[in-house]
Short mmCIF file of C-alpha atoms and ligand atoms in Angstrom, two decimals:
data_model
loop_
_atom_site.label_atom_id
_atom_site.label_comp_id
_atom_site.label_asym_id
_atom_site.label_seq_id
_atom_site.Cartn_x
_atom_site.Cartn_y
_atom_site.Cartn_z
CA MET J 921 -17.80 -5.31 7.73
CA ILE J 922 -15.17 -4.02 10.12
CA GLU J 923 -15.77 -4.41 13.78
CA ASN J 924 -13.53 -1.89 15.40
CA ASP J 925 -13.03 -3.91 18.54
CA ASP J 926 -13.10 -7.10 16.42
CA PRO J 927 -12.77 -9.84 19.03
CA SER J 928 -11.16 -13.14 18.27
CA PRO J 929 -13.63 -15.36 16.39
CA PHE J 930 -12.37 -18.02 18.69
CA PRO J 931 -12.15 -16.31 22.17
CA GLU J 932 -10.45 -19.24 23.89
CA SER J 933 -8.06 -19.50 21.03
CA LYS J 934 -4.73 -21.10 21.71
CA LEU J 935 -3.58 -20.61 18.12
CA THR J 936 -0.03 -19.91 17.39
CA VAL J 937 0.50 -17.28 14.65
CA ALA J 938 3.85 -17.22 12.99
CA ILE J 939 4.69 -13.79 11.66
CA ILE J 940 6.83 -14.36 8.57
CA PHE J 941 8.72 -11.40 7.28
CA ASN J 942 11.79 -10.05 5.57
CA SER J 943 13.50 -7.45 7.66
CA LYS J 944 16.34 -5.15 6.87
CA ASN J 945 18.30 -7.13 9.51
CA GLY J 946 18.04 -10.56 7.87
CA ASP J 947 20.91 -12.62 6.42
CA TYR J 948 20.64 -12.44 2.60
CA GLY J 949 24.24 -13.13 1.71
CA ASP J 950 24.74 -11.54 -1.71
CA VAL J 951 21.39 -12.55 -3.28
CA LEU J 952 19.84 -9.10 -3.31
CA GLY J 953 22.27 -7.46 -5.69
CA ASN J 954 23.80 -4.09 -4.85
CA SER J 955 21.34 -1.36 -5.93
CA GLU J 956 21.02 1.39 -3.29
CA ASP J 957 17.44 0.47 -2.62
CA ALA J 958 18.02 -3.33 -2.50
CA LYS J 959 16.20 -3.72 0.78
CA ALA J 960 13.68 -1.00 0.27
CA GLU J 961 10.64 -3.32 0.36
CA TYR J 962 11.80 -4.97 3.54
CA ASP J 963 10.27 -4.26 6.92
CA SER J 964 11.96 -2.78 9.96
CA LEU J 965 11.89 -4.94 13.10
CA ASP J 966 9.66 -2.15 14.65
CA THR J 967 6.98 -3.03 12.09
CA VAL J 968 7.27 -6.73 12.90
CA LYS J 969 7.03 -5.96 16.64
CA ALA J 970 3.98 -3.71 16.12
CA ILE J 971 2.23 -6.57 14.30
CA GLU J 972 3.25 -9.01 16.99
CA SER J 973 1.92 -6.75 19.70
CA ALA J 974 -1.42 -6.37 17.85
CA ILE J 975 -1.75 -10.20 17.46
CA ASN J 976 -0.75 -10.82 21.10
CA LYS J 977 -3.42 -8.33 22.27
CA GLY J 978 -5.88 -10.34 20.26
CA GLY J 979 -5.16 -13.27 22.48
CA TYR J 980 -2.85 -15.36 20.20
CA LYS J 981 0.62 -16.68 20.74
CA THR J 982 3.20 -15.63 18.27
CA VAL J 983 6.53 -16.78 16.81
CA LEU J 984 8.69 -14.64 14.53
CA ILE J 985 10.25 -16.20 11.53
CA GLU J 986 12.59 -14.28 9.14
CA ALA J 987 12.25 -15.48 5.56
CA ASP J 988 15.91 -15.01 4.79
CA THR J 989 18.27 -17.57 3.29
CA HIS J 990 17.70 -19.82 6.35
CA PHE J 991 13.86 -19.67 6.10
CA THR J 992 13.17 -23.39 5.48
CA GLU J 993 15.40 -24.39 8.37
CA ARG J 994 13.67 -21.82 10.61
CA LEU J 995 10.30 -23.19 9.57
CA LYS J 996 11.14 -26.80 10.66
CA ASN J 997 10.21 -27.80 14.14
CA GLN J 998 7.80 -24.83 14.58
CA GLN J 999 4.31 -25.58 15.80
CA ILE J 1000 2.29 -23.16 13.60
CA ASP J 1001 -1.48 -22.92 13.26
CA ILE J 1002 -1.47 -19.98 10.92
CA ALA J 1003 1.17 -17.75 9.39
CA PHE J 1004 0.67 -14.00 9.21
CA ASN J 1005 2.59 -13.42 6.05
CA ILE J 1006 4.28 -10.04 5.28
CA ALA J 1007 7.41 -11.44 3.57
CA GLU J 1008 8.51 -9.90 0.32
CA GLY J 1009 10.66 -12.83 -0.78
CA ILE J 1010 14.24 -12.67 -1.99
CA ARG J 1011 14.65 -12.65 -5.71
CA GLY J 1012 12.89 -12.60 -9.09
CA ARG J 1013 9.57 -11.20 -10.28
CA GLY J 1014 7.79 -13.97 -8.38
CA ARG J 1015 9.59 -13.25 -5.16
CA GLU J 1016 6.47 -12.33 -3.17
CA ALA J 1017 5.09 -15.75 -4.00
CA GLN J 1018 8.04 -17.61 -2.56
CA VAL J 1019 6.90 -17.74 1.11
CA PRO J 1020 3.22 -18.49 0.28
CA ALA J 1021 4.36 -21.29 -2.04
CA VAL J 1022 6.57 -22.83 0.62
CA LEU J 1023 3.75 -22.53 3.17
CA ASN J 1024 1.31 -24.11 0.85
CA PHE J 1025 3.78 -26.91 0.08
CA CYS J 1026 4.13 -27.61 3.82
CA GLY J 1027 0.38 -27.34 4.38
CA ILE J 1028 0.56 -24.27 6.70
CA PRO J 1029 -2.34 -21.95 6.26
CA PHE J 1030 -1.50 -18.27 5.87
CA SER J 1031 -3.11 -14.80 5.82
CA GLY J 1032 -3.20 -12.66 2.65
CA SER J 1033 -3.19 -13.56 -0.98
CA ASP J 1034 -1.77 -16.77 -2.43
CA GLU J 1035 1.29 -17.15 -4.65
CA THR J 1036 -0.61 -16.75 -7.95
CA ALA J 1037 -2.19 -13.40 -7.01
CA LEU J 1038 1.07 -12.06 -5.63
CA SER J 1039 3.12 -13.06 -8.65
CA VAL J 1040 0.70 -11.54 -11.20
CA ALA J 1041 0.33 -8.24 -9.13
CA LEU J 1042 4.10 -7.87 -8.87
CA ASP J 1043 4.46 -8.16 -12.66
CA LYS J 1044 2.84 -4.80 -13.38
CA ALA J 1045 2.41 -5.36 -17.13
CA MET J 1046 0.90 -8.82 -16.70
CA CYS J 1047 -1.48 -7.29 -14.13
CA LYS J 1048 -2.41 -4.43 -16.46
CA ARG J 1049 -3.29 -6.90 -19.19
CA LEU J 1050 -5.60 -8.67 -16.71
CA MET J 1051 -7.15 -5.33 -15.64
CA SER J 1052 -7.90 -4.45 -19.27
CA THR J 1053 -9.96 -7.63 -19.71
CA TYR J 1054 -12.00 -6.39 -16.64
CA GLU J 1055 -12.45 -2.95 -18.27
CA ILE J 1056 -10.38 -1.23 -15.58
CA PRO J 1057 -8.71 1.74 -17.25
CA THR J 1058 -4.92 1.82 -17.06
CA PRO J 1059 -2.38 4.18 -18.76
CA GLY J 1060 -0.97 3.15 -22.20
CA TYR J 1061 2.33 1.27 -21.76
CA ARG J 1062 5.06 -0.93 -23.18
CA VAL J 1063 7.51 -3.31 -21.58
CA MET J 1064 10.99 -2.56 -22.84
CA ASP J 1065 14.41 -4.10 -22.54
CA ARG J 1066 17.84 -3.49 -24.07
CA SER J 1067 16.81 -4.54 -27.56
CA ASP J 1068 14.17 -1.68 -27.52
CA LEU J 1069 16.71 1.15 -26.99
CA GLY J 1070 16.27 3.52 -29.86
CA SER J 1071 13.08 1.82 -31.19
CA ASP J 1072 9.75 3.61 -31.90
CA ILE J 1073 7.83 4.14 -28.64
CA ASN J 1074 4.30 4.83 -29.91
CA LEU J 1075 3.18 6.31 -26.60
CA SER J 1076 2.29 9.92 -25.67
CA PHE J 1077 4.92 11.85 -23.73
CA PRO J 1078 5.57 12.47 -20.88
CA LEU J 1079 6.41 8.85 -19.97
CA ILE J 1080 7.27 7.33 -16.67
CA ILE J 1081 9.86 4.54 -16.68
CA LYS J 1082 9.74 2.05 -13.81
CA PRO J 1083 11.03 -1.48 -13.25
CA ASN J 1084 8.21 -3.85 -14.30
CA ALA J 1085 8.34 -5.88 -11.10
CA GLU J 1086 9.29 -3.82 -8.03
CA GLY J 1087 7.40 -2.16 -5.14
CA SER J 1088 7.83 0.56 -2.55
CA SER J 1089 8.78 2.92 -5.42
CA LYS J 1090 11.98 0.94 -5.82
CA GLY J 1091 13.44 2.09 -9.14
CA ILE J 1092 11.23 5.15 -9.16
CA PRO J 1093 13.58 7.91 -8.44
CA ASP J 1094 12.58 11.50 -8.97
CA ALA J 1095 14.32 11.28 -12.37
CA CYS J 1096 12.03 8.67 -13.91
CA LEU J 1097 10.15 10.91 -16.35
CA ALA J 1098 10.98 11.46 -20.00
CA PHE J 1099 9.66 14.38 -22.03
CA ASP J 1100 11.21 13.42 -25.38
CA GLU J 1101 12.90 10.53 -27.07
CA VAL J 1102 16.48 11.53 -26.20
CA GLN J 1103 15.68 11.76 -22.54
CA PHE J 1104 13.66 8.54 -22.74
CA ASN J 1105 16.59 6.48 -24.13
CA GLU J 1106 18.89 7.97 -21.50
CA VAL J 1107 16.55 7.02 -18.57
CA LEU J 1108 15.83 3.60 -20.08
CA ARG J 1109 19.52 2.75 -20.58
CA ARG J 1110 20.33 3.88 -16.98
CA ASP J 1111 17.51 1.85 -15.40
CA LEU J 1112 18.18 -1.24 -17.45
CA GLU J 1113 21.81 -1.08 -16.26
CA ILE J 1114 20.82 -0.67 -12.55
CA TYR J 1115 17.90 -3.01 -12.32
CA ASN J 1116 18.79 -5.60 -15.03
CA GLU J 1117 15.08 -6.39 -15.60
CA PRO J 1118 12.46 -5.26 -18.19
CA MET J 1119 11.15 -1.80 -17.60
CA LEU J 1120 7.53 -0.73 -17.75
CA VAL J 1121 7.19 2.45 -19.81
CA GLU J 1122 3.84 4.14 -19.17
CA GLU J 1123 2.13 7.25 -20.14
CA PHE J 1124 2.48 9.63 -17.21
CA ILE J 1125 -0.89 10.78 -15.88
CA GLU J 1126 -0.48 14.33 -14.67
CA GLY J 1127 -2.90 15.10 -11.87
CA ARG J 1128 -4.11 13.70 -8.54
CA GLU J 1129 -3.30 10.49 -6.83
CA PHE J 1130 -5.39 8.21 -4.61
CA THR J 1131 -5.14 4.88 -2.89
CA VAL J 1132 -7.96 2.54 -1.82
CA GLY J 1133 -7.76 -0.11 0.86
CA ILE J 1134 -9.64 -3.36 0.90
CA LEU J 1135 -10.18 -5.59 3.95
CA GLY J 1136 -11.93 -8.97 4.15
CA ASN J 1137 -13.45 -11.48 1.75
CA GLY J 1138 -16.64 -12.29 -0.13
CA GLU J 1139 -19.64 -10.76 1.53
CA ASN J 1140 -17.54 -9.43 4.35
CA THR J 1141 -15.35 -7.31 2.12
CA HIS J 1142 -14.95 -3.65 3.15
CA VAL J 1143 -13.66 -1.10 0.67
CA PHE J 1144 -12.26 1.99 2.43
CA SER J 1145 -12.86 5.51 1.10
CA PRO J 1146 -10.12 6.65 -1.21
CA MET J 1147 -7.28 8.53 0.46
CA GLU J 1148 -5.72 11.26 -1.61
CA ILE J 1149 -1.93 11.67 -1.65
CA ILE J 1150 -1.64 15.42 -1.92
CA PHE J 1151 1.65 16.65 -3.39
CA GLY J 1152 3.20 19.79 -1.92
CA LYS J 1153 4.49 22.69 -4.01
CA ASN J 1154 8.10 21.69 -3.15
CA MET J 1155 8.33 18.38 -4.86
CA PRO J 1156 12.07 17.49 -5.46
CA SER J 1157 11.62 16.81 -9.17
CA GLY J 1158 8.97 19.57 -9.64
CA HIS J 1159 6.60 16.67 -10.67
CA THR J 1160 3.84 14.99 -8.76
CA ILE J 1161 5.49 11.56 -8.29
CA TYR J 1162 5.29 9.48 -5.11
CA SER J 1163 8.83 8.50 -5.67
CA PHE J 1164 11.32 6.65 -3.52
CA GLU J 1165 12.89 9.90 -2.30
CA VAL J 1166 9.45 11.39 -1.51
CA LYS J 1167 8.25 8.31 0.38
CA LYS J 1168 11.39 8.35 2.53
CA ASP J 1169 10.75 11.97 3.56
CA TYR J 1170 6.98 12.03 3.09
CA LYS J 1171 6.23 14.50 5.87
CA LYS J 1172 8.22 17.14 3.96
CA TYR J 1173 6.35 16.70 0.72
CA ILE J 1174 2.97 15.01 1.11
CA SER J 1175 -0.22 15.53 2.93
CA TYR J 1176 -3.06 12.97 3.05
CA LYS J 1177 -6.79 13.54 2.87
CA CYS J 1178 -9.55 11.09 3.52
CA PRO J 1179 -12.35 11.34 2.67
CA ALA J 1180 -10.95 12.93 -0.47
CA ASP J 1181 -12.45 15.98 -2.02
CA ILE J 1182 -14.03 14.09 -5.06
CA SER J 1183 -17.58 13.59 -6.30
CA LYS J 1184 -19.64 10.68 -5.07
CA LYS J 1185 -19.41 9.16 -8.56
CA GLN J 1186 -15.61 9.40 -8.66
CA GLU J 1187 -15.40 7.85 -5.17
CA GLN J 1188 -17.77 5.00 -6.21
CA ASP J 1189 -15.97 4.40 -9.48
CA MET J 1190 -12.59 4.15 -7.68
CA LYS J 1191 -13.95 1.77 -5.11
CA ASP J 1192 -15.62 -0.36 -7.83
CA TYR J 1193 -12.30 -0.54 -9.81
CA ALA J 1194 -10.41 -1.44 -6.65
CA LEU J 1195 -12.88 -4.25 -5.74
CA ARG J 1196 -12.89 -5.45 -9.33
CA ALA J 1197 -9.13 -5.58 -9.36
CA PHE J 1198 -9.03 -7.45 -6.00
CA ASN J 1199 -11.55 -10.07 -7.26
CA ALA J 1200 -9.98 -10.40 -10.79
CA LEU J 1201 -6.73 -11.41 -9.10
CA GLY J 1202 -8.45 -13.61 -6.46
CA CYS J 1203 -6.84 -11.61 -3.60
CA HIS J 1204 -7.53 -12.49 -0.04
CA ASP J 1205 -7.98 -10.58 3.32
CA PHE J 1206 -6.46 -7.25 2.29
CA SER J 1207 -5.00 -5.20 -0.55
CA ARG J 1208 -4.33 -1.59 -1.58
CA VAL J 1209 -5.00 -0.17 -5.06
CA ASP J 1210 -3.32 2.97 -6.44
CA PHE J 1211 -4.99 5.33 -8.84
CA ARG J 1212 -4.28 8.60 -10.69
CA MET J 1213 -6.90 11.07 -11.96
CA ASN J 1214 -6.29 13.46 -14.86
CA SER J 1215 -7.56 16.98 -15.17
CA ASN J 1216 -10.79 15.77 -16.80
CA GLY J 1217 -11.48 13.62 -13.71
CA ASP J 1218 -10.75 10.30 -15.54
CA ILE J 1219 -9.46 7.58 -13.29
CA SER J 1220 -6.58 5.25 -14.13
CA PHE J 1221 -5.51 2.18 -12.37
CA ILE J 1222 -1.73 2.23 -11.52
CA GLU J 1223 -1.27 -0.89 -9.56
CA ILE J 1224 -2.69 -3.27 -6.94
CA ASN J 1225 -0.59 -4.21 -3.87
CA PRO J 1226 -2.01 -7.49 -2.38
CA LEU J 1227 0.85 -7.29 0.24
CA PRO J 1228 0.59 -3.64 1.25
CA GLY J 1229 3.09 -2.23 3.69
CA LEU J 1230 1.97 -2.21 7.33
CA ALA J 1231 4.58 0.10 8.88
CA PRO J 1232 2.74 2.09 11.61
CA GLY J 1233 2.89 5.79 11.03
CA TYR J 1234 4.46 5.33 7.64
CA SER J 1235 2.62 2.96 5.28
CA ASP J 1236 -0.48 4.14 3.41
CA PHE J 1237 -2.71 1.25 4.39
CA PRO J 1238 -2.66 1.83 8.21
CA MET J 1239 -2.97 5.54 7.42
CA LEU J 1240 -6.09 5.27 5.36
CA ALA J 1241 -7.61 2.83 7.85
CA GLU J 1242 -6.93 5.27 10.64
CA PHE J 1243 -8.81 8.02 8.69
CA SER J 1244 -11.84 5.67 8.69
CA GLY J 1245 -11.55 5.06 12.42
CA VAL J 1246 -9.74 1.69 12.25
CA GLY J 1247 -6.68 1.79 14.50
CA TYR J 1248 -3.48 -0.21 13.84
CA ASN J 1249 -4.22 -3.09 16.17
CA ASP J 1250 -7.76 -3.51 14.78
CA LEU J 1251 -6.48 -3.47 11.27
CA VAL J 1252 -3.90 -6.21 11.92
CA LEU J 1253 -6.43 -8.35 13.81
CA SER J 1254 -9.03 -7.81 11.04
CA VAL J 1255 -6.51 -9.19 8.48
CA LEU J 1256 -5.84 -12.17 10.69
CA HIS J 1257 -9.49 -12.82 11.52
CA SER J 1258 -10.39 -12.54 7.77
CA ALA J 1259 -7.87 -15.32 7.12
CA ILE J 1260 -9.00 -17.44 10.12
CA ARG J 1261 -12.63 -17.26 8.96
CA ARG J 1262 -11.79 -17.83 5.26
CA LEU J 1263 -9.70 -20.91 6.15
CA ASN J 1264 -12.00 -22.21 8.85
CA ILE J 1265 -9.11 -22.62 11.17
CA GLY J 1266 -9.81 -24.01 14.57
CA GLU J 1267 -13.23 -25.38 13.78
CA GLY J 1268 -12.83 -29.09 14.55
CA SER J 1269 -9.20 -28.92 13.63
CA GLY J 1270 -8.02 -29.88 17.09
CA ASN J 1271 -5.91 -26.74 17.29
CA LEU J 1272 -7.87 -25.07 19.96
N1 ATP D 1792 1.46 6.12 -15.14
C1 ATP D 1792 1.70 6.88 -14.11
N2 ATP D 1792 1.26 8.12 -14.09
C2 ATP D 1792 1.48 9.02 -13.09
N3 ATP D 1792 2.17 8.70 -11.98
C3 ATP D 1792 2.62 7.41 -11.93
C4 ATP D 1792 2.43 6.46 -12.94
N4 ATP D 1792 3.02 5.33 -12.58
C5 ATP D 1792 3.64 5.52 -11.35
N5 ATP D 1792 3.37 6.83 -10.97
C6 ATP D 1792 3.92 7.47 -9.83
O1 ATP D 1792 4.97 6.66 -9.22
C7 ATP D 1792 4.52 6.14 -7.98
C8 ATP D 1792 5.01 4.75 -7.71
O2 ATP D 1792 4.46 3.94 -8.78
P1 ATP D 1792 3.89 2.50 -8.46
O3 ATP D 1792 2.77 2.65 -7.55
O4 ATP D 1792 3.67 1.80 -9.77
O5 ATP D 1792 5.17 1.87 -7.77
P2 ATP D 1792 5.40 0.93 -6.59
O6 ATP D 1792 6.87 0.94 -6.32
O7 ATP D 1792 4.82 -0.42 -6.87
O8 ATP D 1792 4.67 1.57 -5.37
P3 ATP D 1792 4.23 0.96 -3.90
O9 ATP D 1792 5.09 1.65 -2.88
O10 ATP D 1792 2.80 1.46 -3.85
O11 ATP D 1792 4.41 -0.47 -3.95
C9 ATP D 1792 3.00 6.25 -7.96
O12 ATP D 1792 2.54 6.34 -6.60
C10 ATP D 1792 2.82 7.56 -8.73
O13 ATP D 1792 3.04 8.70 -7.97
MG1 MG D 1793 2.25 2.15 -5.69
#
């Protein structure tokens, strides 16, 4: 259940919430590599400030901790009751798990999913295998590296080629589709060169795109109505891809609709798949799940984001919540309160 003016579960709370993040301003030395979109997943300080302001308005004290190469030093000597984690981590396919793993190691409770859920979700192929066991339909795929160049593909064209473990459409430029084998090998070779990690090759689902937000835990889980990402007629590639370029300039190419113009059954199926994915991974507090729908109305799971972006006025999750009447501050506080309740923080802990 969402309470729009969700008050603190502990009104006299003196909890200190540490907002832990990776910003485009952090000190990362040379660990991020040099692709153009190396910091694409990182937050702006404006987003961090917006989250801080929402948490302060909820009556909590805050400290800000950048999870850059000095993270563990910054963490020392801080009095933290709970961390509000939005950090993306710094390297490897398990990078989103790094901050939760350190927090767990130090015994600091945190909002959002744990390191296992975040690692599996970030490895898209691993996650798709898990989704299949839960009968959640997902496009045909293969994971390919250099040794697969020129080999049989055994999938139906067109194909989309994307890094297996990235987010924010990093590595999904407009030119990520292949319509034949020649083009496929060109794109695969180029991407392996740039990203130096296995690529997920997936059957491209022509058609409509939706995203579903989830908030809460257990009996108090709320699944928002699917929000449609409606592609304009002027897509830079001529194809309906919510690519890196398109996300950067979304006002030019995209409009959003919620509730979407779909049947009750399609809406229910999408919400059921989203919740099933959330539970299959053991996610906590919030997540966003992306879907495509082909011309027959069949729904395919594309990915789950257990750490969805929270940039106000930009990210899909605050946007879809807003459509359902949940403003930005309420959304942030609902995530925090879900975590506080789940973790029983404050009750007899001596923190209040
Ligand atoms: N199999 C597919 N069929 C059709 N479109 C796809 C497919 N896979 C990806 N896309 C398009 O590419 C976009 C980005 O893909 P995906 O969601 O996997 O990447 P991401 O970088 O993890 O995104 P996010 O910003 O949500 O973290 C999708 O929103 C969709 O428009
Ligand atoms: Mg996505």
